[in-house]
Coordinates of C-alpha atoms and ligand atoms in Angstrom, one line a residue:
X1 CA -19.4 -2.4 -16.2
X2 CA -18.5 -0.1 -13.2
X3 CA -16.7 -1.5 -10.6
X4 CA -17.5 0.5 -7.2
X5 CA -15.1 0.9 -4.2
X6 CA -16.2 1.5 -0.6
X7 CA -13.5 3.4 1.5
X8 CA -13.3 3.5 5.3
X9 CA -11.0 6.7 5.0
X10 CA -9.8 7.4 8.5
X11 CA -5.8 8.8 8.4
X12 CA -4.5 5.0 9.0
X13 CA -5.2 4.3 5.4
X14 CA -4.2 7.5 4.1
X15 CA -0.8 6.0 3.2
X16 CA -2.6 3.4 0.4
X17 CA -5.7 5.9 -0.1
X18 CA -4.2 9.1 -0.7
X19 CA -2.4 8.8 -4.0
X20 CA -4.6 6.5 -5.3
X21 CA -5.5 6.7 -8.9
X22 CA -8.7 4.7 -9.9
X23 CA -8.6 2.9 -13.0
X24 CA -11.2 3.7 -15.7
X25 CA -14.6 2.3 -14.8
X26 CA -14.0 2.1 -11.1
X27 CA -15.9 4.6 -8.5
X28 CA -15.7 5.3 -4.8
X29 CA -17.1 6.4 -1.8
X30 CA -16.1 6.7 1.4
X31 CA -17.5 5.8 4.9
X32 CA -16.8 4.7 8.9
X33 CA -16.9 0.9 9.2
X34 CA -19.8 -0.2 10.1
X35 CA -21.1 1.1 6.5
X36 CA -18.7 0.2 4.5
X37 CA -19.1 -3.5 6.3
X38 CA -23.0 -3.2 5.0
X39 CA -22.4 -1.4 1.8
X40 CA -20.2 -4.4 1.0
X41 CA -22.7 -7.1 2.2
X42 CA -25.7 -5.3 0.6
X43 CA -23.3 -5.4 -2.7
X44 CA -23.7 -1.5 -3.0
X45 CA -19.7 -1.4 -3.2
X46 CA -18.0 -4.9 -4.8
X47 CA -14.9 -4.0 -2.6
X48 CA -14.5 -2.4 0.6
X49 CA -11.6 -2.4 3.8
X50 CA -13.9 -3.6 6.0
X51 CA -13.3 -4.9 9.6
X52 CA -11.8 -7.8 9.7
X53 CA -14.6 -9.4 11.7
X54 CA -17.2 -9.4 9.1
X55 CA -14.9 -11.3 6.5
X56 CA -14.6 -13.7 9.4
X57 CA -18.5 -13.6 9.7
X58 CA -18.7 -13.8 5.8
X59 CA -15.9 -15.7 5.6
X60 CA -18.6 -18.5 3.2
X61 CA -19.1 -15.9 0.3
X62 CA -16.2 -13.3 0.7
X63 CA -12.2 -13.2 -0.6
X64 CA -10.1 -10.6 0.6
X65 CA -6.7 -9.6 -1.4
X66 CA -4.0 -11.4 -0.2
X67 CA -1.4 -8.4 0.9
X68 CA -3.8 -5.4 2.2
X69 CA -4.5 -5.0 5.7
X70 CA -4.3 -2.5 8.3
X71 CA -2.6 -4.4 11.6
X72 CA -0.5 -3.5 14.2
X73 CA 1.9 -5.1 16.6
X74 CA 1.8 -4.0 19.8
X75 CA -0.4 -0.3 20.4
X76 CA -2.4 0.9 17.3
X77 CA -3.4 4.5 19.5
X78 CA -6.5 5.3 17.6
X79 CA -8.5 1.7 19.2
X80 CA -8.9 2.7 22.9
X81 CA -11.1 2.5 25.6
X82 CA -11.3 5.3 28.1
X83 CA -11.9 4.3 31.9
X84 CA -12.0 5.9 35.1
X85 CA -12.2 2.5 36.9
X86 CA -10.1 -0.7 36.8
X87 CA -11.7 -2.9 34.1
X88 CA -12.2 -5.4 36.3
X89 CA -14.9 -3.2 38.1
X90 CA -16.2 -1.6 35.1
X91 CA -19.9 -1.9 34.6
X92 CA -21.0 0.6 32.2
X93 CA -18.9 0.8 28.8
X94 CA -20.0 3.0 26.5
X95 CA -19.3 1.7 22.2
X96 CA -19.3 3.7 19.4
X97 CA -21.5 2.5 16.3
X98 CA -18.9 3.0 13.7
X99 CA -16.8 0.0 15.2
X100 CA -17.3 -3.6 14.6
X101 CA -14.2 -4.8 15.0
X102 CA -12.9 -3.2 17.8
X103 CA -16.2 -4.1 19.8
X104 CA -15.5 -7.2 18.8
X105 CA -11.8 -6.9 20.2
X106 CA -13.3 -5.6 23.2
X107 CA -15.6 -8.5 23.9
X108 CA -12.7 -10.9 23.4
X109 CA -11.0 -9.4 25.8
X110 CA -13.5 -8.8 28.3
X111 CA -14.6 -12.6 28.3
X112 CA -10.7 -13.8 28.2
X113 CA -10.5 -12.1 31.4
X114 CA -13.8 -13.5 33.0
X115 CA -15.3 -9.9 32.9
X116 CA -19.4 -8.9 31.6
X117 CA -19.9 -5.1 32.1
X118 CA -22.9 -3.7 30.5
X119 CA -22.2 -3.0 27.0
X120 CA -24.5 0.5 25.4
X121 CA -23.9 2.4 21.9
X122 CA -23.7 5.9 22.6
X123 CA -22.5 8.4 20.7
X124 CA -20.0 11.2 21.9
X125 CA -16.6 12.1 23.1
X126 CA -14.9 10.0 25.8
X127 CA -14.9 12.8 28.0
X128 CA -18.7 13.6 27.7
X129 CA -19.5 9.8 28.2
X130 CA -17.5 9.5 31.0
X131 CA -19.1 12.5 32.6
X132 CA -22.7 11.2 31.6
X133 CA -21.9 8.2 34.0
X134 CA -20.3 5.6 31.6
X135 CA -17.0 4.1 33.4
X136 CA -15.3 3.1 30.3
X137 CA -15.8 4.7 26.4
X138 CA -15.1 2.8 23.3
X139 CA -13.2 5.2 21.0
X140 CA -11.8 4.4 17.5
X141 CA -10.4 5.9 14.4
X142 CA -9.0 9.7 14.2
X143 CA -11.4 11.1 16.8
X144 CA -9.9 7.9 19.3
X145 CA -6.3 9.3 18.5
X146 CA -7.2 12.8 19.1
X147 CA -9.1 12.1 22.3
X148 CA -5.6 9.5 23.4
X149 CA -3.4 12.5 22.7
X150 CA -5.7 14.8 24.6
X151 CA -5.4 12.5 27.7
X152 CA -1.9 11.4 27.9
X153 CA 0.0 14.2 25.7
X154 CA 1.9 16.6 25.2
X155 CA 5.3 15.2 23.7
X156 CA 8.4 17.0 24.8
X157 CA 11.3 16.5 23.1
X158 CA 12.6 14.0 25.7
X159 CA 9.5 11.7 25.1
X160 CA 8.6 9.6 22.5
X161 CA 4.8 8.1 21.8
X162 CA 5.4 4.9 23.7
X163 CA 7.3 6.8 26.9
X164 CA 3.2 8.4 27.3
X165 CA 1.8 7.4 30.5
X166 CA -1.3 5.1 29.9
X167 CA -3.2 7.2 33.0
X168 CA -3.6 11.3 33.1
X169 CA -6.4 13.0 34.8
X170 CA -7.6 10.2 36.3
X171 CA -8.5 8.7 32.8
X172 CA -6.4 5.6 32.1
X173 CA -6.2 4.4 28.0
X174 CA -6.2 0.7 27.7
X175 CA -5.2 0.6 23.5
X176 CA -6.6 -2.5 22.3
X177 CA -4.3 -3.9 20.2
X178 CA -1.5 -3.6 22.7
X179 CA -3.5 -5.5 25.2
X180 CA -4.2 -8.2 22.3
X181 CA -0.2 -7.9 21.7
X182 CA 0.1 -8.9 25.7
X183 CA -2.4 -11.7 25.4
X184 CA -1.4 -13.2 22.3
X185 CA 2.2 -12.0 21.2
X186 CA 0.6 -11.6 17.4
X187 CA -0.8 -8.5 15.4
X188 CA -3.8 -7.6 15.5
X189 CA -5.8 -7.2 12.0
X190 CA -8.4 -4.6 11.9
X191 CA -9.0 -4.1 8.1
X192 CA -8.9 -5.9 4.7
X193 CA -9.6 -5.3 1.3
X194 CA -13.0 -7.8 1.2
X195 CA -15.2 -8.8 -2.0
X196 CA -17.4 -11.0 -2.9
X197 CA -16.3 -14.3 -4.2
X198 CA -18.2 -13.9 -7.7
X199 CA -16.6 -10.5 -8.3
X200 CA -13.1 -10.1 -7.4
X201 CA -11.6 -6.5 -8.4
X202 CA -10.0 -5.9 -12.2
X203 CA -6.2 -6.6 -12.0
X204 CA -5.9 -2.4 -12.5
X205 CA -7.2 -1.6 -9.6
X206 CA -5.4 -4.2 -7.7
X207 CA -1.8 -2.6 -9.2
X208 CA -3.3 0.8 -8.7
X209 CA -3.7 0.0 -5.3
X210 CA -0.1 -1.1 -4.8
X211 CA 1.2 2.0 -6.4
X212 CA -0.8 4.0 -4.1
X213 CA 0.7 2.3 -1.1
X214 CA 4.1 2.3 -2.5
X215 CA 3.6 5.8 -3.2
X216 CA 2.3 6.7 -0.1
X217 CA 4.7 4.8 2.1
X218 CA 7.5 6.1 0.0
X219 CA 6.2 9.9 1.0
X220 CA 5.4 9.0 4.8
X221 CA 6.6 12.4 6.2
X222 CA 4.6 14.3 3.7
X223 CA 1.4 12.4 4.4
X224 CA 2.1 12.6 7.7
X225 CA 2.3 16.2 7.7
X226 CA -0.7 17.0 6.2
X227 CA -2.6 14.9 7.9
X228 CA -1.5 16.4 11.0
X229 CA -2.9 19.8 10.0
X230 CA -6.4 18.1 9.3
X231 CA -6.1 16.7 13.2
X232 CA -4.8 19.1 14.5
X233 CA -1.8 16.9 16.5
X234 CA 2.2 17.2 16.4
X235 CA 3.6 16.3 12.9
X236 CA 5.5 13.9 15.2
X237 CA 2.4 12.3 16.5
X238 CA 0.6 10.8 13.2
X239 CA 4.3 10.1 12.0
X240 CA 4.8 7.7 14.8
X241 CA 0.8 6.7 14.1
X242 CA 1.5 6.0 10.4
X243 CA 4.8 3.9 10.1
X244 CA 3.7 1.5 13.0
X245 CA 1.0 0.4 10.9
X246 CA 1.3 -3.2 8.9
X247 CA -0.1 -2.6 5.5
X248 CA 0.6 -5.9 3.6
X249 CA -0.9 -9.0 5.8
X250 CA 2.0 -10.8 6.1
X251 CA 2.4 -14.2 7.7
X252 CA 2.1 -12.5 11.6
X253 CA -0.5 -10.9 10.4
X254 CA -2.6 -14.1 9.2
X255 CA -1.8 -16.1 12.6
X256 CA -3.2 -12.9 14.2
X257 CA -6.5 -12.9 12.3
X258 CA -6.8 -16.6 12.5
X259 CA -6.5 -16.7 15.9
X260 CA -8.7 -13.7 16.4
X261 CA -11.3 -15.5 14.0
X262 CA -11.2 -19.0 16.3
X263 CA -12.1 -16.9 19.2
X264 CA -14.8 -14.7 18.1
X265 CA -16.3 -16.9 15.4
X266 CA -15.5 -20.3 15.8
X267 CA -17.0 -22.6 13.6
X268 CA -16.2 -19.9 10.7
X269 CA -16.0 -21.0 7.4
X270 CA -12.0 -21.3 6.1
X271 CA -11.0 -17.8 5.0
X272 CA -9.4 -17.1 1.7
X273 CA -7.5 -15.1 -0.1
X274 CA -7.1 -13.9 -3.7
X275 CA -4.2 -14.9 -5.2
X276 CA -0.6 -13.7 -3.9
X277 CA 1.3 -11.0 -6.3
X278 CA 3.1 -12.7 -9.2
X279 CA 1.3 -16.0 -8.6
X280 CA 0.2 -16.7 -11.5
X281 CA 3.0 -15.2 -13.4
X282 CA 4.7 -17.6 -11.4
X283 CA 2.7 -20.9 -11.9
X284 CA 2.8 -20.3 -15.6
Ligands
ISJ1 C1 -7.2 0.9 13.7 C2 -8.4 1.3 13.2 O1 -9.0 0.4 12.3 C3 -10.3 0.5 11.8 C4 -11.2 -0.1 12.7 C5 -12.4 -0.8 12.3 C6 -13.4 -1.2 13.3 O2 -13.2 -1.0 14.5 O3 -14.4 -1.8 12.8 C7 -12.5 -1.1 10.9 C8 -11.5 -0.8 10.0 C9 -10.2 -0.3 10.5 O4 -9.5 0.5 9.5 C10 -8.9 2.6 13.5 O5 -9.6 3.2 12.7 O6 -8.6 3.2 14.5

């Protein structure tokens, strides 16, 4: 039987995605989060990278692989919100369908700090929602890094990404996961490799997958560079993007999720993991 893949392919996989090879009898497509999350709960795909919020959610009927994720510690630069006011006067924020995780970052945050503004999905640019009379815009994925770039860039040679001022034209860029980094000292997990419980992926893909990433990671300047043609930004720019990202859910990386997962789900069933690489070579 056919096993089918959902892929969220934004850039920040592209170092796992890119030189993938599917094994025979598996078949993918590719989406923005908030489909892949239903594709995968409507069992259209049996494996997806979906935001790490609905495997919380799901966390009853769904396994994710033990050593995939897409985390960050400290600023991710593509999970942003745009503001023109401090957020503790915001009252309008603008959020962008694709995103359930990141509106669910947002929320945490929000309510961590005593704070309610109005929360609307809308669709647009950050500048266009800001002009439409939103006070802060909900951004992610390579349109967010574009749009962060846009307000706080250029690079010069004496600057690096993390010298970029956080306010530019009156548009200040709170990045998520930084501001999860200053509340919590842990990553922040925004994706993992999810499947239902009854139909974990063939061993083939699994090493495929790992192949991919050690290919990819391997070639990070190349990737890098042709991804930054496709976006249009500074090879320098989606470098910097591309190696800060945590690919493998490490232990930091599971005491960020778990703590992520008490405060936006609590009472969530345990969450679990396929088994770890070489386990059961191991246990034999
Ligand atoms: C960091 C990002 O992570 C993505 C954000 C997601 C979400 O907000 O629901 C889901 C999957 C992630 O790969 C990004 O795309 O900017």
């Amino acid at each position: 039987m056919t096993y089918r893949a959902g892929w969220i392919h934004y850039t920040n996989v592209a170092p796992i995605l890119d030189s993938l090879v599917l094994p025979p009898d598996v078949t993918a497509i590719t989406g923005v989060p908030t489909e892949m999350n239903d594709a995968l709960l409507s069992r259209r795909v049996d494996i997806a990278n979906i935001s790490a919020v609905e495997f919380i959610r799901h966390a009853a009927v769904l396994e994710a692989l033990p050593d995939f994720s897409v985390a960050v510690l400290g600023p991710v630069y593509s999970v942003n919100l745009f503001h023109t006011r401090p957020l503790a006067a915001l009252e309008r924020v603008a959020l962008t369908s694709q995103s359930a995780m990141s509106v669910a970052l947002l929320e945490v945050l929000l309510r961590g700090q005593g704070l309610s503004p109005v929360l609307e999905r809308a669709e647009g640019t950050a500048e266009e929602l800001l002009a439409a009379g939103f006070d802060g815009v909900l951004r992610i994925g390579d349109s967010a890094l574009r749009e962060w770039y846009g307000v706080v860039g250029p690079l010069t040679p004496e600057t690096t990404m993390t010298s970029l001022p956080h306010t530019a034209r009156g548009i200040t860029v709170t990045d998520l996961a930084e501001a999860w980094f200053e509340r919590t000292g842990h990553p922040f997990v925004f994706a993992v490799w999810a499947y239902h419980r009854d139909n974990p992926p063939p061993a083939a893909l699994i090493q495929a997958m790992r192949e991919a990433r050690r290919e990819g990671i391997g070639h990070l300047a190349e990737v890098a560079a042709r991804h930054a043609r496709k976006l249009g930004l500074p090879e320098r720019v989606v470098q910097h993007y591309l190696w800060n990202f945590r690919y493998h859910l490490e232990a930091p990386d599971r005491l960020g999720l778990a703590e992520f997962a008490q405060l936006s789900v609590p009472g969530h069933a345990p969450l679990r993991f396929g088994p770890r690489p070489g386990a059961a070579a191991a246990s034999r």
